[in-house]
mmCIF file of C-alpha atoms in Angstrom:
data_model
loop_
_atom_site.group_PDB
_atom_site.id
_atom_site.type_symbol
_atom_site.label_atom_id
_atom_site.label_comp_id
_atom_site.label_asym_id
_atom_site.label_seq_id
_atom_site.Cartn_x
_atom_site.Cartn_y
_atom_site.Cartn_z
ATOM 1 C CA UNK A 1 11.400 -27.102 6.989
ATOM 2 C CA UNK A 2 9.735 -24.152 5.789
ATOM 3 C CA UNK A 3 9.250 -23.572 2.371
ATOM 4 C CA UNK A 4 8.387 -19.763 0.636
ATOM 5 C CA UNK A 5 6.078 -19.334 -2.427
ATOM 6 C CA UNK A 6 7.334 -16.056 -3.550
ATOM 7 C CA UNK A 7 4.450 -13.867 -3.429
ATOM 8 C CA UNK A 8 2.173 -16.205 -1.895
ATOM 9 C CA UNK A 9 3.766 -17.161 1.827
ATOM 10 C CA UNK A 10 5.379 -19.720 3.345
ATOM 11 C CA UNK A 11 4.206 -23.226 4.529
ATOM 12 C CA UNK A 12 5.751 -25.383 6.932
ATOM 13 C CA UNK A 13 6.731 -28.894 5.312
ATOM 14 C CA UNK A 14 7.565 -32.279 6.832
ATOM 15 C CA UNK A 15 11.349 -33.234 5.802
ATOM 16 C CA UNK A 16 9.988 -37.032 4.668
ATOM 17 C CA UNK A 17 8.301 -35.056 1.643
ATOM 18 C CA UNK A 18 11.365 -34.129 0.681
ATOM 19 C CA UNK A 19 12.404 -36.422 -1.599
ATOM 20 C CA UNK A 20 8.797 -36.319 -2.914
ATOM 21 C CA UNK A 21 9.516 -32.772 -3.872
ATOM 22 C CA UNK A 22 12.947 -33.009 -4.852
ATOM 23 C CA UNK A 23 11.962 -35.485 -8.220
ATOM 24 C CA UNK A 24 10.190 -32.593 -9.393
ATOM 25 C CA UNK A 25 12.456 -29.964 -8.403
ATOM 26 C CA UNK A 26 15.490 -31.644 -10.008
ATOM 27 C CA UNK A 27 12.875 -32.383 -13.188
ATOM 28 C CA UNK A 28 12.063 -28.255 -13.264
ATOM 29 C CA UNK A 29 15.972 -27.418 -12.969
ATOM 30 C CA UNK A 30 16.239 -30.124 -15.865
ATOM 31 C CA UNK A 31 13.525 -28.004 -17.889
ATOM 32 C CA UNK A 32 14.681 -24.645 -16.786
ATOM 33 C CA UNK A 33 18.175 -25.701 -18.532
ATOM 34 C CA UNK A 34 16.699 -27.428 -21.993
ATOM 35 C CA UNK A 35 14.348 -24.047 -22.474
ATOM 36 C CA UNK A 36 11.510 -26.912 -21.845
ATOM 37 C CA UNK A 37 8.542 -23.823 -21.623
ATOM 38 C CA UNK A 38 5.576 -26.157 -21.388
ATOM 39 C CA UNK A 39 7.477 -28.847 -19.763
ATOM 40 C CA UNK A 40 8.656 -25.695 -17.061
ATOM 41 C CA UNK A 41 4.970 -24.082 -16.425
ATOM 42 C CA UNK A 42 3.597 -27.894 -15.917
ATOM 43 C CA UNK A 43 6.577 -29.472 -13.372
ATOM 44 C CA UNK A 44 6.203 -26.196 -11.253
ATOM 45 C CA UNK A 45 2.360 -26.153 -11.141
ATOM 46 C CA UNK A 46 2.371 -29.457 -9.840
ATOM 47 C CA UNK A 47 5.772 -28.292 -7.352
ATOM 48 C CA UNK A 48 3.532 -26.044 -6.301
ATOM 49 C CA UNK A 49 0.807 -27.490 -5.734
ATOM 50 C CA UNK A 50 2.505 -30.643 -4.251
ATOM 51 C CA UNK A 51 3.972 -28.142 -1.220
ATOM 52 C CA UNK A 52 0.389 -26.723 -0.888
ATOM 53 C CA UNK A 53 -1.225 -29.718 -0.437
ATOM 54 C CA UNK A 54 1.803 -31.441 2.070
ATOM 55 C CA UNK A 55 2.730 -28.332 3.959
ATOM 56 C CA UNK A 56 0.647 -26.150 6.417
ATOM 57 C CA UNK A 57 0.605 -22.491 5.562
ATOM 58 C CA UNK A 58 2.278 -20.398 8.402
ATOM 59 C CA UNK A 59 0.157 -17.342 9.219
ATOM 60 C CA UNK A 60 0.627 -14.014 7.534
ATOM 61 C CA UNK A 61 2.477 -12.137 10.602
ATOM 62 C CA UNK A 62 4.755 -15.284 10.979
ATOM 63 C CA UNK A 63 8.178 -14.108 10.519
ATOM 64 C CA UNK A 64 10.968 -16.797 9.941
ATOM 65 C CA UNK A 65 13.558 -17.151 7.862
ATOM 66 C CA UNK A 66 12.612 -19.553 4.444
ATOM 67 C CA UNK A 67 14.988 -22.720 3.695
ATOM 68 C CA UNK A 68 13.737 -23.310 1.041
ATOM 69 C CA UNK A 69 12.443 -21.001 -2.082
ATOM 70 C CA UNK A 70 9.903 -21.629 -5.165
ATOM 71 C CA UNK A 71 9.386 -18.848 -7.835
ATOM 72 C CA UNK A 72 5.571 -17.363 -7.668
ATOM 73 C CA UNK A 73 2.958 -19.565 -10.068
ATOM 74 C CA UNK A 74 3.125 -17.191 -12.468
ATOM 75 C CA UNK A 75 6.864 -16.368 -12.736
ATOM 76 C CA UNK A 76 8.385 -17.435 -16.463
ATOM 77 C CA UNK A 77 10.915 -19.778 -17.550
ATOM 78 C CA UNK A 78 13.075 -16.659 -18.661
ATOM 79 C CA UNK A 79 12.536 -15.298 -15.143
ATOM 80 C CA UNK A 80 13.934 -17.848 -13.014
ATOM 81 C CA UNK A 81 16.651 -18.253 -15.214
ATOM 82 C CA UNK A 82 17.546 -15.168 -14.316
ATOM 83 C CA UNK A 83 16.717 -14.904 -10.621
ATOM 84 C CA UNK A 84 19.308 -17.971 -10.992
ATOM 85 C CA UNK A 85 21.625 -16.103 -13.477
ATOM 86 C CA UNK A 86 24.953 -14.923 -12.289
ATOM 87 C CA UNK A 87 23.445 -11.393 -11.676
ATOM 88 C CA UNK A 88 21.026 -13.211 -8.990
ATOM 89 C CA UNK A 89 18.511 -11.978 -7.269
ATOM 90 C CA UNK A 90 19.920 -8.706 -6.179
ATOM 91 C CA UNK A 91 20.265 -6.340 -8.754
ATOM 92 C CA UNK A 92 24.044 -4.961 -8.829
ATOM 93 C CA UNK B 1 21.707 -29.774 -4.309
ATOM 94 C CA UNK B 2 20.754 -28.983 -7.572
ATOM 95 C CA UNK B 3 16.720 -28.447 -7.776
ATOM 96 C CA UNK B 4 15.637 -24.904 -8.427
ATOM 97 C CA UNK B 5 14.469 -24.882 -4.616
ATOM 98 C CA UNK B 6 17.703 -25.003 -3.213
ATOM 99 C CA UNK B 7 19.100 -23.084 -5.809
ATOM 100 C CA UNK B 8 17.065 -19.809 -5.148
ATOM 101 C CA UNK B 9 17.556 -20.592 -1.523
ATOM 102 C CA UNK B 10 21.274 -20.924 -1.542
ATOM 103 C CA UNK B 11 21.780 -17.708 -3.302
ATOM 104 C CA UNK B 12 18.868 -15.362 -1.413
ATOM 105 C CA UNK B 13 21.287 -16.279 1.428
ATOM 106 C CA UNK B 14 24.734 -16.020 -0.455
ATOM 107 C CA UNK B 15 23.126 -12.554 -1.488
ATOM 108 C CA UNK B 16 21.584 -11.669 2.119
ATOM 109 C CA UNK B 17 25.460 -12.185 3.072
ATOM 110 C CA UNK B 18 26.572 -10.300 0.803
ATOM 111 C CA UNK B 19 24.320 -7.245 1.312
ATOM 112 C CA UNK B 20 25.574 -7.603 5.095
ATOM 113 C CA UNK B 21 29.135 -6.818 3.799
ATOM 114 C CA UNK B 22 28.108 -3.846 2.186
ATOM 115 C CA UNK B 23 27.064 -0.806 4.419
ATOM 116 C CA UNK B 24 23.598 -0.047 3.569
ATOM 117 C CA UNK B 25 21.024 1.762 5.485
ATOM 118 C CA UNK B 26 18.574 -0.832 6.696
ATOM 119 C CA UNK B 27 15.710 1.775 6.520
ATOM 120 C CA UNK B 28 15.989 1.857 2.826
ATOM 121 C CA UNK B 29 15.610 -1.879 2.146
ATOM 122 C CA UNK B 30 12.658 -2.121 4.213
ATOM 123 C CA UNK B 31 10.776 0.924 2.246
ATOM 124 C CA UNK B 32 11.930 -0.753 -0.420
ATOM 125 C CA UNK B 33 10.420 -4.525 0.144
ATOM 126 C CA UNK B 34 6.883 -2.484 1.028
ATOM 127 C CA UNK B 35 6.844 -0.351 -1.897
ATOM 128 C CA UNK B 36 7.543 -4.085 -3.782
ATOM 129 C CA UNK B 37 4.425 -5.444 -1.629
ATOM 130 C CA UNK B 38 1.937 -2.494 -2.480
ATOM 131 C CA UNK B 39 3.203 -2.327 -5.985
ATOM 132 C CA UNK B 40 2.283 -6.324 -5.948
ATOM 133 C CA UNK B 41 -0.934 -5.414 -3.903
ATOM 134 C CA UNK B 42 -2.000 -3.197 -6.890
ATOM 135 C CA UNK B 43 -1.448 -5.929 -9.273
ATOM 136 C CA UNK B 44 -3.832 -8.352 -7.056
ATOM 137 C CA UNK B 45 -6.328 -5.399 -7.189
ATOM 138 C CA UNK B 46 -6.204 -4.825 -10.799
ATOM 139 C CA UNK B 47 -6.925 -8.469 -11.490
ATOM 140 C CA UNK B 48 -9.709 -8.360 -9.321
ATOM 141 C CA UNK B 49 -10.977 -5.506 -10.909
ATOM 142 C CA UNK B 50 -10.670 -6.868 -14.346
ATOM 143 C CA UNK B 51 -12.365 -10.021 -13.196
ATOM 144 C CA UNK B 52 -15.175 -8.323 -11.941
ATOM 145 C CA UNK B 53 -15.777 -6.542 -15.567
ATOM 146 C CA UNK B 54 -15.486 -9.634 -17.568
ATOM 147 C CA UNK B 55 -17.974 -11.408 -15.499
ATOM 148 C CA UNK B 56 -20.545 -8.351 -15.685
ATOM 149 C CA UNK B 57 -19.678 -7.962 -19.644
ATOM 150 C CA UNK B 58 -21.132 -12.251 -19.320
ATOM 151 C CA UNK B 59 -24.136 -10.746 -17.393
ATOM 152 C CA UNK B 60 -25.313 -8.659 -20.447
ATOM 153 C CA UNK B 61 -24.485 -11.007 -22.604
ATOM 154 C CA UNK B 62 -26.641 -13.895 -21.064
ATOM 155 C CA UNK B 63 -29.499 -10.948 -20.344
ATOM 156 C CA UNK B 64 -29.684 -10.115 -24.465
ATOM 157 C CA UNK B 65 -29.802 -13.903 -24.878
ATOM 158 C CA UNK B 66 -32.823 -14.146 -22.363
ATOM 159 C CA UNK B 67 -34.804 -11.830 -23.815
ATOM 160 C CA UNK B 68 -33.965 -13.288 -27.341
ATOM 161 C CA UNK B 69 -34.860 -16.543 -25.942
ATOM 162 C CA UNK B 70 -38.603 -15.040 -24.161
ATOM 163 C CA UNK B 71 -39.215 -13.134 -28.207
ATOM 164 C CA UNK B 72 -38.846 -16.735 -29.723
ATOM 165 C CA UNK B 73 -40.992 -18.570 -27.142
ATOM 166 C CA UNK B 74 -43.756 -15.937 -27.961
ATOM 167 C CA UNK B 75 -42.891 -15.497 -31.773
ATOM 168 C CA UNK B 76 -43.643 -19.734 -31.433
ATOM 169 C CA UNK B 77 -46.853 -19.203 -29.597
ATOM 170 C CA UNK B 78 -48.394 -16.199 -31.902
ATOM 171 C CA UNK B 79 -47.187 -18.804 -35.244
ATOM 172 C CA UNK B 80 -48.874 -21.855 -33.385
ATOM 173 C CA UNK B 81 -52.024 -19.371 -32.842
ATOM 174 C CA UNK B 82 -51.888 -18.044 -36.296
ATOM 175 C CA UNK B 83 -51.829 -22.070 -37.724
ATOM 176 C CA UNK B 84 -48.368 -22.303 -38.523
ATOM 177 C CA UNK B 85 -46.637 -25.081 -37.107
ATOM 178 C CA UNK B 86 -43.796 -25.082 -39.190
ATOM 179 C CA UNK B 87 -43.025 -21.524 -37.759
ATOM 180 C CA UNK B 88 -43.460 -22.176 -34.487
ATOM 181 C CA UNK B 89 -41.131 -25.259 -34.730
ATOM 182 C CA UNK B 90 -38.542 -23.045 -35.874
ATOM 183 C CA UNK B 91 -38.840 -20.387 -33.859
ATOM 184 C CA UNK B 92 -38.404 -23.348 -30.941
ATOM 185 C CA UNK B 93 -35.881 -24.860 -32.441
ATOM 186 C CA UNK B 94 -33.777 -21.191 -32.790
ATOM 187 C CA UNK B 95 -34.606 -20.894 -29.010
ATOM 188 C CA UNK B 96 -32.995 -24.022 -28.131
ATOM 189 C CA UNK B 97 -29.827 -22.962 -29.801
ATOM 190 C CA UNK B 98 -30.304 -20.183 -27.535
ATOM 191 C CA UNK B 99 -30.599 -21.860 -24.549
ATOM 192 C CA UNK B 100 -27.047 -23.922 -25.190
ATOM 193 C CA UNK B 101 -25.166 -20.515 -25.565
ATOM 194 C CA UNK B 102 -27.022 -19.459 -22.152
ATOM 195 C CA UNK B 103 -26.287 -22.525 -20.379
ATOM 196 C CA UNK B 104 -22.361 -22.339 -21.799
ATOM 197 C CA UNK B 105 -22.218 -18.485 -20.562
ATOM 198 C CA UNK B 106 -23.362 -19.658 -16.663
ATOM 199 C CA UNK B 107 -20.747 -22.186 -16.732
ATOM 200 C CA UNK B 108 -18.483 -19.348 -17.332
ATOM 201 C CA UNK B 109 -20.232 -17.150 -15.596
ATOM 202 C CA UNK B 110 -20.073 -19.298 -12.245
ATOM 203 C CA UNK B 111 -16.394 -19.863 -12.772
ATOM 204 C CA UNK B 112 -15.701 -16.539 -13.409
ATOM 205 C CA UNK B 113 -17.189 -15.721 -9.789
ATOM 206 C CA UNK B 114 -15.236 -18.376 -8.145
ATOM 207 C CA UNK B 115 -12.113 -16.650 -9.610
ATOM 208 C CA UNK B 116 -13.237 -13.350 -8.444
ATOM 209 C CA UNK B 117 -14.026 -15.032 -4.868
ATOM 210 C CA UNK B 118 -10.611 -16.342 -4.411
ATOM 211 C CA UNK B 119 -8.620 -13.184 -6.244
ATOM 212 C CA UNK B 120 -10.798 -10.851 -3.425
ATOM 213 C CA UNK B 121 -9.878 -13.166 -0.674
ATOM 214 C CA UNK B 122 -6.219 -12.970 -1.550
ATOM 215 C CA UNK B 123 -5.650 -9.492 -1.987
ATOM 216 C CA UNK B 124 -7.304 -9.076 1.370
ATOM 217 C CA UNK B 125 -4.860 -11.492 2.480
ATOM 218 C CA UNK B 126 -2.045 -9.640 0.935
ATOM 219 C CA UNK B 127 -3.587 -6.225 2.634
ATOM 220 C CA UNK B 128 -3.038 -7.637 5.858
ATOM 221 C CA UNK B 129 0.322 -9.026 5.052
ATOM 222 C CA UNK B 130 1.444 -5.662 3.695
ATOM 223 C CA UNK B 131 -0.281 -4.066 6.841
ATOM 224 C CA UNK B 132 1.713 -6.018 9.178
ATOM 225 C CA UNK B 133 4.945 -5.220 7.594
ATOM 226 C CA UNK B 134 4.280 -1.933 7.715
ATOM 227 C CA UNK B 135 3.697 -1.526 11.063
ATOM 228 C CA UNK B 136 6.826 -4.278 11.887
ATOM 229 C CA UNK B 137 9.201 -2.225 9.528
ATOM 230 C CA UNK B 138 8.319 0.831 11.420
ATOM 231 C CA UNK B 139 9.044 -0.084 14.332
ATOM 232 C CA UNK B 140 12.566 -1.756 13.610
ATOM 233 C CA UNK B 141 13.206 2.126 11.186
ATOM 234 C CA UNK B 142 12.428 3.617 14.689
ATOM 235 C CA UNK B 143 14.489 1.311 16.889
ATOM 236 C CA UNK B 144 17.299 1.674 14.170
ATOM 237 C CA UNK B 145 17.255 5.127 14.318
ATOM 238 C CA UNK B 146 17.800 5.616 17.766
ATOM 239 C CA UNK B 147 19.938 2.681 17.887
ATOM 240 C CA UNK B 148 22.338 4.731 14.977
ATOM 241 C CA UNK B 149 21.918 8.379 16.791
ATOM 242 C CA UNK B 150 23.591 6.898 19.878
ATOM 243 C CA UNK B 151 26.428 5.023 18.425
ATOM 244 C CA UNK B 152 26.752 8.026 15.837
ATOM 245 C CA UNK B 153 29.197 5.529 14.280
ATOM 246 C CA UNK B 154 28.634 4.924 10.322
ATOM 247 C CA UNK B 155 27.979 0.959 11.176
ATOM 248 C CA UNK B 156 24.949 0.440 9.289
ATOM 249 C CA UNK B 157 23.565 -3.328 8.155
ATOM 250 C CA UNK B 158 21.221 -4.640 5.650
ATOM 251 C CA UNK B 159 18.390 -6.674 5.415
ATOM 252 C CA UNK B 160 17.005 -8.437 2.014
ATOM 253 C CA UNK B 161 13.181 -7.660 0.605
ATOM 254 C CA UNK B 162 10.631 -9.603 -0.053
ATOM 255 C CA UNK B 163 10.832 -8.930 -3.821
ATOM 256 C CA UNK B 164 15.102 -10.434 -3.571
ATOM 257 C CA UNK B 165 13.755 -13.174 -0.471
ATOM 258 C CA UNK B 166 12.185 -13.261 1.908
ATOM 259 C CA UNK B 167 10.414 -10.780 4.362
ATOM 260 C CA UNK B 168 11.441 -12.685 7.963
ATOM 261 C CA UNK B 169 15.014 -13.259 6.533
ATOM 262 C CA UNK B 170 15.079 -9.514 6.222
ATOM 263 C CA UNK B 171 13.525 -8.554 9.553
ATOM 264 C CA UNK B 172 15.596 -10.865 11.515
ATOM 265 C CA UNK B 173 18.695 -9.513 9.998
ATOM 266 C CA UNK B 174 17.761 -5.670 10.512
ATOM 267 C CA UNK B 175 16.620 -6.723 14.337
ATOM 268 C CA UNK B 176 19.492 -8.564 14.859
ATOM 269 C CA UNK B 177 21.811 -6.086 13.478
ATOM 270 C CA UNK B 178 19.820 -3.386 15.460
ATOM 271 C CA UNK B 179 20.363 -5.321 19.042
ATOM 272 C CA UNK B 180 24.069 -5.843 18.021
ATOM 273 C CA UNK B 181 24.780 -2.467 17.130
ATOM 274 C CA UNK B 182 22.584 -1.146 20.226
ATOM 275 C CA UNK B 183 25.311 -3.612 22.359
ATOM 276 C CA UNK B 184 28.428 -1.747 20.532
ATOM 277 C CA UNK B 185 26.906 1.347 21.055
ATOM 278 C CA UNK B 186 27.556 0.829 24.676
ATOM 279 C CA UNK B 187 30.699 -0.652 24.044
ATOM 280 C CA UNK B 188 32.308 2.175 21.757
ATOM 281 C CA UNK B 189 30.705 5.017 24.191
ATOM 282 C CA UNK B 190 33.237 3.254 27.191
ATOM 283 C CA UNK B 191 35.949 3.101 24.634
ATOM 284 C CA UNK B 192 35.615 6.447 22.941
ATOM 285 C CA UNK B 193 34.967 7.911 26.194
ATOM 286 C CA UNK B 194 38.185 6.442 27.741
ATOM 287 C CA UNK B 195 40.188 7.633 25.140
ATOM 288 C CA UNK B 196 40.688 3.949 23.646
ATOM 289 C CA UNK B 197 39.438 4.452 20.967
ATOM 290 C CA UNK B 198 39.842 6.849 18.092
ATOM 291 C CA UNK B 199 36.369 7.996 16.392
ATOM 292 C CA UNK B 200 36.366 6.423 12.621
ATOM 293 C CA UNK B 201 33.758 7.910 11.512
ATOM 294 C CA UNK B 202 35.357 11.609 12.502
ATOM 295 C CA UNK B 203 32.058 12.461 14.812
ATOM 296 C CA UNK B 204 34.441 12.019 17.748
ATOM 297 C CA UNK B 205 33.704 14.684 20.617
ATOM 298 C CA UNK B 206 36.349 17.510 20.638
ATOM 299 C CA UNK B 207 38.649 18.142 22.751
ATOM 300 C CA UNK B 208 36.302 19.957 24.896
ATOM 301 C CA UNK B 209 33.023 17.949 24.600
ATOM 302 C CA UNK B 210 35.795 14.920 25.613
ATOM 303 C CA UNK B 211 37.007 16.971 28.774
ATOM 304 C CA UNK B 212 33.320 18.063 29.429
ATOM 305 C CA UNK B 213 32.280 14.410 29.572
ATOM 306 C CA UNK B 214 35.594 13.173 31.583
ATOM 307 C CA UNK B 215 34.151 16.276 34.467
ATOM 308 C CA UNK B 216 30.778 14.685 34.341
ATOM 309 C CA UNK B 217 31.936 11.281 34.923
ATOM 310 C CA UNK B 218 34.031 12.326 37.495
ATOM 311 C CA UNK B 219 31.294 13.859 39.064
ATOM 312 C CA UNK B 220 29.172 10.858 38.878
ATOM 313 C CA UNK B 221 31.895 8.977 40.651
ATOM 314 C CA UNK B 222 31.680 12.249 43.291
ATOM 315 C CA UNK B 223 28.172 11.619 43.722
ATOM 316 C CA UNK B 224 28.211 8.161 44.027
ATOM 317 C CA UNK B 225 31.304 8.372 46.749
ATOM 318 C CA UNK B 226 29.102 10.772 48.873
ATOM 319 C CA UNK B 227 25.933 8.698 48.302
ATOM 320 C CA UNK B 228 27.792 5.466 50.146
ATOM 321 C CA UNK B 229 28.658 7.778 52.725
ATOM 322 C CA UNK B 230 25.996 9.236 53.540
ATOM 323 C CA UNK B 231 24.295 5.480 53.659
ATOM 324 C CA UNK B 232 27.234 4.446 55.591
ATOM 325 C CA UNK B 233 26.727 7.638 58.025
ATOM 326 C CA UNK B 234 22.625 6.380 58.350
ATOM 327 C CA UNK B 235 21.103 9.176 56.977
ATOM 328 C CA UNK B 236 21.243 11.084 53.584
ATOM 329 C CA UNK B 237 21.126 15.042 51.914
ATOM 330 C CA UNK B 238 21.364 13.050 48.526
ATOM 331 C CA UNK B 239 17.950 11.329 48.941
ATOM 332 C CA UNK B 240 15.890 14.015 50.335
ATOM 333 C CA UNK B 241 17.057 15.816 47.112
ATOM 334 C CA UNK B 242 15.910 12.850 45.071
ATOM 335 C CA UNK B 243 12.813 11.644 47.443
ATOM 336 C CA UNK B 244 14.897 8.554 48.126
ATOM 337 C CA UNK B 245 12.422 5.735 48.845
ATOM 338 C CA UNK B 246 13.756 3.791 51.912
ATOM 339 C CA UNK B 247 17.025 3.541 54.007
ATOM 340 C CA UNK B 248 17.818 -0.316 53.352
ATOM 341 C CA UNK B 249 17.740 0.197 49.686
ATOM 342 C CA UNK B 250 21.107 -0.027 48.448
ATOM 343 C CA UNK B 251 20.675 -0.803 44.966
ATOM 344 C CA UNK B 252 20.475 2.814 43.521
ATOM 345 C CA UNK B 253 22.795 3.162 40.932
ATOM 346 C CA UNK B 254 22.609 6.410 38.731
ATOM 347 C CA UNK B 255 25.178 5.560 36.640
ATOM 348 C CA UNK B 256 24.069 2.363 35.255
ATOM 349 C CA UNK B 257 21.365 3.913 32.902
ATOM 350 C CA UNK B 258 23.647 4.449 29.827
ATOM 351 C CA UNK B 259 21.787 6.693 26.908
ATOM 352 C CA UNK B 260 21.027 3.639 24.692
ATOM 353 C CA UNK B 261 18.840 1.875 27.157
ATOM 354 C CA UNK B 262 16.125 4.699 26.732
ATOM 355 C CA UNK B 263 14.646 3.775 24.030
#
């Protein structure tokens, strides 16, 4: 399964870490819908840092397609609730 | 399939889909994504930059501190020389203070560094990123290009940036929508040619160009008849025209090199 860090790369992830991953990607969503700021910027730090540290970065020039997709370290709360929001992630 | 992961995954593709639906020049969306990457290359390279300044700003800083420090180490000596201990201990005592600050400011100072290691290492990373989608998106404009002046048909296809996705989703599409439309090209040449076809797009030949092209086929087919049979009769005009290489060889076959293969 390979996994992209927007504006950082992708990393190739065993499926068993899955569920791992999921707890804290269904506790972020939770957060992301409460307006939980601190709560947000803390659950995807460690998101992030979880697929970092279980998943092997593909090379630069690797080109495949991401399954999965995790908002850059440094994107906000009110940022991926847009990128979610009904306009998505394509403008128009 | 709730967690923000899939989320942003599910609708990069719903929206990759839906840019497919919509005619859009390929070319533009890959200029696009790059102009995204250098615009985010910048932004590494500002941060590096403003690391770099706030770690020499620390440099002065712990340099005025050091030479405070050596003034009160001497100011101690001269009041020690001089008989007066009491000075001296405070002039030590100020210098200790002194040293605290200057240890603090090399903790900072060292972390600062390490920041400024890893920002430099990742904007280089990001250079050759951006680098290799350059040259990649260059290549598929080029391909596309040629690909879209043979068909001449409006058929067009899209791909999704790295700023909406996801770079490989993106180059995949364009390449695969490239080879696909490279395939039709063939196949709507035959048809348009034949007269099977009407021309959508209005770029159909003219009457003339159509006739012109019907003539040239059928001399192809003239050419090819008197090629057999001059194999057939052992020897041939035809080759010595076109330095024919060998008698045996009966796999020429002029007409199967169809414009869209020459690229």
């Amino acid at each position: 399964m390979i996994v992209r860090i927007m504006g950082e790369g992708q990393v190739q992830l065993d499926d068993s870490h899955l569920v791992e991953l999921n707890k804290l990607d269904d506790e972020l969503l939770e957060e992301m819908e409460s307006g939980d700021e601190a709560g947000f910027r803390r659950t995807l730090g460690a998101l992030l840092d979880s697929v970092r540290r279980l998943g092997t970065p593909l090379p630069d020039d690797a080109l495949e397609p991401s399954e999965l997709i995790l908002p850059s370290p440094d994107a906000t709360l009110d940022e991926v609730r847009q990128m979610l929001g009904d306009e998505g992630l394509i403008p128009g | 399939m709730s967690g923000v992961m899939k989320r942003m995954g599910m609708i990069f593709r719903a929206k990759a889909n839906k840019a497919l639906d919509r005619a859009e020049d390929p070319r533009e969306t890959l200029d696009y994504s790059y102009q995204k990457q250098l615009e985010l290359l910048q932004k590494v390279r500002r941060g590096v930059a403003d690391v770099a300044t706030s770690r020499k700003r620390l440099e002065l800083q712990l340099n005025q501190l050091q030479q405070q420090s050596t003034k009160l180490e001497d100011q101690g000596r001269k009041a020690l020389a001089l008989g007066r201990e009491d000075l001296a201990r405070e002039a030590l005592s100020r210098r200790a203070a002194l040293q605290q600050q200057v240890t603090d400011l090399q903790t900072q100072h060292a972390t600062l560094q390490g920041e400024e290691e890893k920002l430099t290492l990742a904007a280089q990373r990001l250079q050759a990123k951006v680098d290799a989608f350059r040259t990649k998106k260059e290549t598929i404009k080029a391909t596309y290009t040629a690909a879209q002046a043979q068909t001449r048909i409006g058929e067009a296809f899209s791909g999704i940036s790295e700023e909406m996705g996801d770079v490989g989703l993106a180059i995949q599409r364009a390449e695969d929508k490239t080879a696909q439309l490279q395939a039709r090209a063939g196949a709507i040449d035959e048809l348009l040619a034949s007269g099977a076809l009407d021309d959508p797009t209005g770029m159909a030949k003219d009457d003339i160009a159509a006739e012109l092209d019907r003539i040239s086929g059928g001399t192809d087919v003239e050419l090819e008849l008197q090629r057999m049979k001059a194999e057939l009769a052992g020897g041939s005009p035809q080759q010595a025209i076109e330095g024919g290489t060998g008698q045996g060889q009966t796999q020429q076959q002029p007409q199967d090199t169809p414009r869209f293969d020459k690229q």
